[in-house]
PDB file of N, CA, C and O in Angstrom:
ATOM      1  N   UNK A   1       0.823  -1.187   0.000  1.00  0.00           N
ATOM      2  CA  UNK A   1       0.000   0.000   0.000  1.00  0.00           C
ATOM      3  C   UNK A   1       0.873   1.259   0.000  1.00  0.00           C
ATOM      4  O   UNK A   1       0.437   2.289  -0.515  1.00  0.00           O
ATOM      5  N   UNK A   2       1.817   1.224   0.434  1.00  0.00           N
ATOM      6  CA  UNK A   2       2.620   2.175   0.558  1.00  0.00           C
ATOM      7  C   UNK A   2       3.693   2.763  -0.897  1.00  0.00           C
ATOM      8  O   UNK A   2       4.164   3.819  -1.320  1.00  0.00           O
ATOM      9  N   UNK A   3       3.671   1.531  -1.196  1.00  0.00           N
ATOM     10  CA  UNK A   3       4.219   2.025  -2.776  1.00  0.00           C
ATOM     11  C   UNK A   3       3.099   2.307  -3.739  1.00  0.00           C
ATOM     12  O   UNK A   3       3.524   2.658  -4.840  1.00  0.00           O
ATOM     13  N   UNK A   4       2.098   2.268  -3.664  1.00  0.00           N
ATOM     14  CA  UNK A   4       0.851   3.360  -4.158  1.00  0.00           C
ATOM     15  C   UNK A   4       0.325   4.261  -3.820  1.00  0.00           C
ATOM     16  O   UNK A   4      -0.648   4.732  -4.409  1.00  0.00           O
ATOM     17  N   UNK A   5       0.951   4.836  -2.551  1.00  0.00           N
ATOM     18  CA  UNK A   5       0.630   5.620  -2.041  1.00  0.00           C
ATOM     19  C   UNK A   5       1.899   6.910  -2.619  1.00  0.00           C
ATOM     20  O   UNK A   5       1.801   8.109  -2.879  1.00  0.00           O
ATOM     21  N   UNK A   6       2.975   5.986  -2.636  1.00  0.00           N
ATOM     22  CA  UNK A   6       4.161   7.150  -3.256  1.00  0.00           C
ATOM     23  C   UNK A   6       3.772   7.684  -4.724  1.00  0.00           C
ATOM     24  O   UNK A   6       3.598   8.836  -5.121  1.00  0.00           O
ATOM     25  N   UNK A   7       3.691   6.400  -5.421  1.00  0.00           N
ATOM     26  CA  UNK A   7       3.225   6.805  -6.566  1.00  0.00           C
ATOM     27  C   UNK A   7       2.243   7.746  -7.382  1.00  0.00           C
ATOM     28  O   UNK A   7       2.345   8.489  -8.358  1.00  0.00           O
ATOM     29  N   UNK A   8       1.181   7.329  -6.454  1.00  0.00           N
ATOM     30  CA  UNK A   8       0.057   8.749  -6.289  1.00  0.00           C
ATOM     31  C   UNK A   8       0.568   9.966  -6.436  1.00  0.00           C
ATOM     32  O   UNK A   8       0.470  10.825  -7.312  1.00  0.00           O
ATOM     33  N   UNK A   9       1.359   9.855  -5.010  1.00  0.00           N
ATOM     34  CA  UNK A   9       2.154  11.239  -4.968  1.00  0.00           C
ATOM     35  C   UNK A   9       3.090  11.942  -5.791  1.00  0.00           C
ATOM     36  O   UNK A   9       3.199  13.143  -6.036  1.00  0.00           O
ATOM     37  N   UNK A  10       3.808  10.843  -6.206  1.00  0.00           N
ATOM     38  CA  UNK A  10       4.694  11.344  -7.523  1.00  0.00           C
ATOM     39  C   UNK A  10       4.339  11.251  -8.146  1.00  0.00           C
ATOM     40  O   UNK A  10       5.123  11.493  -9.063  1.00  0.00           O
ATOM     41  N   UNK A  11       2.922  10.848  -8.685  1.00  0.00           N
ATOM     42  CA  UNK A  11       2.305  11.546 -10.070  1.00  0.00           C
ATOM     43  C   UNK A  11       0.854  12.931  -9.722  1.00  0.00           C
ATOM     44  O   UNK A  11      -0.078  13.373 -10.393  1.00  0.00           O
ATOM     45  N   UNK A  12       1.267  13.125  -8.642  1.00  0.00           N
ATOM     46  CA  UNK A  12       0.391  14.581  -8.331  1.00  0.00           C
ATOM     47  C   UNK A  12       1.168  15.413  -8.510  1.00  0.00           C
ATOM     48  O   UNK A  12       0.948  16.367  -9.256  1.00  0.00           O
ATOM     49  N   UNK A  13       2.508  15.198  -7.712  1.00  0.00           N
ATOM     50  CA  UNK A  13       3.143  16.170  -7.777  1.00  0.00           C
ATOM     51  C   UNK A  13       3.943  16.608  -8.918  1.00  0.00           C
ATOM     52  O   UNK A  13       4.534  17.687  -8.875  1.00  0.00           O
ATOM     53  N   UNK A  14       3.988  15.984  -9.745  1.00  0.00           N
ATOM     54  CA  UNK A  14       4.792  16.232 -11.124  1.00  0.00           C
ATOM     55  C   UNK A  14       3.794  16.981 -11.778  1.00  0.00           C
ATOM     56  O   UNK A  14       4.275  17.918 -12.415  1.00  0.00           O
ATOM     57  N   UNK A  15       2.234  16.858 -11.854  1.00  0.00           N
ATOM     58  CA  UNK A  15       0.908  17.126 -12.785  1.00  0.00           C
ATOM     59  C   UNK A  15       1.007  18.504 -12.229  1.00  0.00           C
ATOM     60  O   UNK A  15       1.065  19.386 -13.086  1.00  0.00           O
ATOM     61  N   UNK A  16       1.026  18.728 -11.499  1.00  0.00           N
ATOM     62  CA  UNK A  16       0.994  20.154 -10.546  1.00  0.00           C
ATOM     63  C   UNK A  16       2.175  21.262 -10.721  1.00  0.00           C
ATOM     64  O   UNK A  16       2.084  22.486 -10.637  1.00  0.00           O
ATOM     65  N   UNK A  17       3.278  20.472 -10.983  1.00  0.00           N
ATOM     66  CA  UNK A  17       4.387  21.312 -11.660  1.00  0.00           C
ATOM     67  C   UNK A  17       4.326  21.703 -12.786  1.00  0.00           C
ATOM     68  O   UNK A  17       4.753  22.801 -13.143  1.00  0.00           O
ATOM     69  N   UNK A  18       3.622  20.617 -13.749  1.00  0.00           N
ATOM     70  CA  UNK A  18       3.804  20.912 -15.364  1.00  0.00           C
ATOM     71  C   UNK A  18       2.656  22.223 -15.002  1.00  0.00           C
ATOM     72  O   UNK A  18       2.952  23.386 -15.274  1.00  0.00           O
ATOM     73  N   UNK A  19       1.533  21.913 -14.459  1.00  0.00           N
ATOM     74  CA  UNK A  19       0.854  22.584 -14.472  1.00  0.00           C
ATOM     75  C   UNK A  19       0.784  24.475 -14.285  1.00  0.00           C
ATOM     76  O   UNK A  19       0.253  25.391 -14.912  1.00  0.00           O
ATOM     77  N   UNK A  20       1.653  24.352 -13.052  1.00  0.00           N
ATOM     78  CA  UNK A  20       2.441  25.436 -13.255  1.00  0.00           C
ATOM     79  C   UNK A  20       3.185  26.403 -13.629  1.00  0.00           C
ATOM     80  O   UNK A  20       3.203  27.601 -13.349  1.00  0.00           O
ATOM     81  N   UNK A  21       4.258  25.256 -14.792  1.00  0.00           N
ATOM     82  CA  UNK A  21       4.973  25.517 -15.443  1.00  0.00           C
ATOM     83  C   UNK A  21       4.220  26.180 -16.922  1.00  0.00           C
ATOM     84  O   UNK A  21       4.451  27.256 -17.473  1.00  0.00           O
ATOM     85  N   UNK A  22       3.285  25.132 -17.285  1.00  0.00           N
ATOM     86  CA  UNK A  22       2.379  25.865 -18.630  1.00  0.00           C
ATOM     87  C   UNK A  22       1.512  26.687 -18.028  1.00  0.00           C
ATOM     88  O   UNK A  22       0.592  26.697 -18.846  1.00  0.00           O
ATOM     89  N   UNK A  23       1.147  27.470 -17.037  1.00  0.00           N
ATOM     90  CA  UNK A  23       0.669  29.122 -16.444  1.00  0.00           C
ATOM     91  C   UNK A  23       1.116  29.577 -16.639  1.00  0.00           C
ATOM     92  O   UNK A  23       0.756  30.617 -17.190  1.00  0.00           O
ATOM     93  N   UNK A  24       2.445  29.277 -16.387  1.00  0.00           N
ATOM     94  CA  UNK A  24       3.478  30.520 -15.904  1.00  0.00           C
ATOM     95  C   UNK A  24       4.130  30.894 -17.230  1.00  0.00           C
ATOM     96  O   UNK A  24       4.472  32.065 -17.393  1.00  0.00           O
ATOM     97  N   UNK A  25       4.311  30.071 -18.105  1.00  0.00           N
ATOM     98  CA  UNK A  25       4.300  30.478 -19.551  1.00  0.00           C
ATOM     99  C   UNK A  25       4.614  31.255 -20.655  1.00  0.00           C
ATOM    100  O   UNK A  25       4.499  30.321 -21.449  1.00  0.00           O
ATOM    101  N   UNK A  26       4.892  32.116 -21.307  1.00  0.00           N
ATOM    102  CA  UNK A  26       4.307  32.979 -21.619  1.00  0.00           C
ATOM    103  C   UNK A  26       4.641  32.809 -23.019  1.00  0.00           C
ATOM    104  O   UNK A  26       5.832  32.623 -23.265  1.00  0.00           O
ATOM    105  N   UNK A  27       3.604  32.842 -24.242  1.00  0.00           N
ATOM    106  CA  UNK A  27       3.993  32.625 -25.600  1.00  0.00           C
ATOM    107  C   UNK A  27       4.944  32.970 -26.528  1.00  0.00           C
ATOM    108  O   UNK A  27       5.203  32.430 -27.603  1.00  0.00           O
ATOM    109  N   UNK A  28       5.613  34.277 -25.805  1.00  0.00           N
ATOM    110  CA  UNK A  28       6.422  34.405 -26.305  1.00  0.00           C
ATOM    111  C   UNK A  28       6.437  35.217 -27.779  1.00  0.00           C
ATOM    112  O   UNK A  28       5.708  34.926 -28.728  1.00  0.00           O
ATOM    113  N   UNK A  29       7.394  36.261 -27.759  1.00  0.00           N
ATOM    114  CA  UNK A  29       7.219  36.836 -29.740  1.00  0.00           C
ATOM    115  C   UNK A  29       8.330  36.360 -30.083  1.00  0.00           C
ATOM    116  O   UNK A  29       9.450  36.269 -29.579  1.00  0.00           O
ATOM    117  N   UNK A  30       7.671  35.973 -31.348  1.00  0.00           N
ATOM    118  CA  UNK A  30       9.374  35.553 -32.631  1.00  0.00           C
ATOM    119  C   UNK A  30      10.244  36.451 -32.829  1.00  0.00           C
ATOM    120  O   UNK A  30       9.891  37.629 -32.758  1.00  0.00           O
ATOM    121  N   UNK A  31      11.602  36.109 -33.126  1.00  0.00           N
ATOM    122  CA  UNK A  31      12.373  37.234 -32.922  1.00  0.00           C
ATOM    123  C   UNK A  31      11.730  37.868 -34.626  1.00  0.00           C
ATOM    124  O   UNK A  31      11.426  37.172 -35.595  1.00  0.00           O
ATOM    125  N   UNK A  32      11.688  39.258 -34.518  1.00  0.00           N
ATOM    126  CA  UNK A  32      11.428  40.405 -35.985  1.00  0.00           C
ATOM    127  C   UNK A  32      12.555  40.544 -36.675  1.00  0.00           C
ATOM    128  O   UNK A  32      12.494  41.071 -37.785  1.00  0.00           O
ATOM    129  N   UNK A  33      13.946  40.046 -36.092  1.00  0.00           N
ATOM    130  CA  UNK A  33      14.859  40.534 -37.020  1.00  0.00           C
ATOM    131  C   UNK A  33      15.767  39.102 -37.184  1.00  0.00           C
ATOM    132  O   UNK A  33      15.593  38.113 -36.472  1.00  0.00           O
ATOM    133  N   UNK A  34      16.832  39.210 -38.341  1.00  0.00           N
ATOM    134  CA  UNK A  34      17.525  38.282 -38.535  1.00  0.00           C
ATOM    135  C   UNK A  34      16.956  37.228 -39.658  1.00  0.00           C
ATOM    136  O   UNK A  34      16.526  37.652 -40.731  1.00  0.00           O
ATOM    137  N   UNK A  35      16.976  36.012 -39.384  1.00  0.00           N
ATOM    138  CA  UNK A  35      16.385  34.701 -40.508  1.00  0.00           C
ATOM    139  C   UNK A  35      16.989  34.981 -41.877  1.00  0.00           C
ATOM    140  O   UNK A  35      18.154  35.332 -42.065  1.00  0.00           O
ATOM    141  N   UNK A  36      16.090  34.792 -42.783  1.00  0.00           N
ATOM    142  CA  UNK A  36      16.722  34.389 -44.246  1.00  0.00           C
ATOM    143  C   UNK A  36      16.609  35.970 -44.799  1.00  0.00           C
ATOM    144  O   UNK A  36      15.893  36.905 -44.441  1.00  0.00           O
ATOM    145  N   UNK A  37      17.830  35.818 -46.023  1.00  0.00           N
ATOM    146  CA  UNK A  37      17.607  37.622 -46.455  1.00  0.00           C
ATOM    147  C   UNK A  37      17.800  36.636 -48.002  1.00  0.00           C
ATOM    148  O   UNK A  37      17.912  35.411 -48.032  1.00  0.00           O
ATOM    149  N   UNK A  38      17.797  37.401 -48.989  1.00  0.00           N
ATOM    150  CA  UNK A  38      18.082  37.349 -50.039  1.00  0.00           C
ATOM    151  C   UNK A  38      19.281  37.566 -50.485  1.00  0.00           C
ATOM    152  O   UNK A  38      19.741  38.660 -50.155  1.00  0.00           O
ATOM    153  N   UNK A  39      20.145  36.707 -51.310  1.00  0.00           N
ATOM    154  CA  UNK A  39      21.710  36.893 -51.653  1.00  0.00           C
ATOM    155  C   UNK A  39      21.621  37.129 -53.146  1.00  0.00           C
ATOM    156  O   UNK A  39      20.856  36.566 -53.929  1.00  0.00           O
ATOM    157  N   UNK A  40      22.510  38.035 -53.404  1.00  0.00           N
ATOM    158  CA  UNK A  40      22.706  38.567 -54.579  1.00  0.00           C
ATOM    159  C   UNK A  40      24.329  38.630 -55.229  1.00  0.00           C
ATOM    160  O   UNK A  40      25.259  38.516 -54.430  1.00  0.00           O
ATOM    161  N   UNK A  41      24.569  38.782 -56.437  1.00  0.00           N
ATOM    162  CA  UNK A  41      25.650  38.929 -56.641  1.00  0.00           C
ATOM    163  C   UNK A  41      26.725  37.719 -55.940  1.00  0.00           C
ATOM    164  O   UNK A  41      26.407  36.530 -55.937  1.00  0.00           O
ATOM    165  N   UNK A  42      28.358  38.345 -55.210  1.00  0.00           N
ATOM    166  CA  UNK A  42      29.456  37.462 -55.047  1.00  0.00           C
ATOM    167  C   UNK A  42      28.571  36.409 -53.953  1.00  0.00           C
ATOM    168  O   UNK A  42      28.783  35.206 -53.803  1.00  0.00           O
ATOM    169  N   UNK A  43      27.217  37.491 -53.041  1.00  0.00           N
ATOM    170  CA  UNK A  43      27.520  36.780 -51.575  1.00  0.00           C
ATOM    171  C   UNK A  43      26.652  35.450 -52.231  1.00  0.00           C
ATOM    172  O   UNK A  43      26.756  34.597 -51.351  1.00  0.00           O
ATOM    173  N   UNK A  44      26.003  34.978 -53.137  1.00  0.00           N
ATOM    174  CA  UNK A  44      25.026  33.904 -54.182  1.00  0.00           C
ATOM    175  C   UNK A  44      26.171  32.955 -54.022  1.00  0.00           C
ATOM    176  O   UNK A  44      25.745  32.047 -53.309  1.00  0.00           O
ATOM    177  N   UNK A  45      27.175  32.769 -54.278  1.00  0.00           N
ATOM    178  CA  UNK A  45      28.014  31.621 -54.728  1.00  0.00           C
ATOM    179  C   UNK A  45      28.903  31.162 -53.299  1.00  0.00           C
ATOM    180  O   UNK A  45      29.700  30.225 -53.342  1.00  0.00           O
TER     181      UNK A  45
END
């Protein structure tokens, strides 16, 4: 009984962290600068 009783617990307490963890969250913005540019000329080859 006692090793279901841990288990319980270590799966409450993990559910409760994630849980936390995706609140606390935050979506976040893409960075606006940088990524792909267009190459032209020498910088092409």
């Amino acid at each position: 009984m006692s090793f279901l009783r841990r288990t319980v617990l270590a799966l409450g307490v993990t559910g409760l962290v994630t849980a936390v963890l995706r609140l606390r969250g935050t979506g976040g913005v893409p960075p606006q600068t940088g990524g792909w540019r267009e190459l032209s000329g020498p910088d092409f080859r």
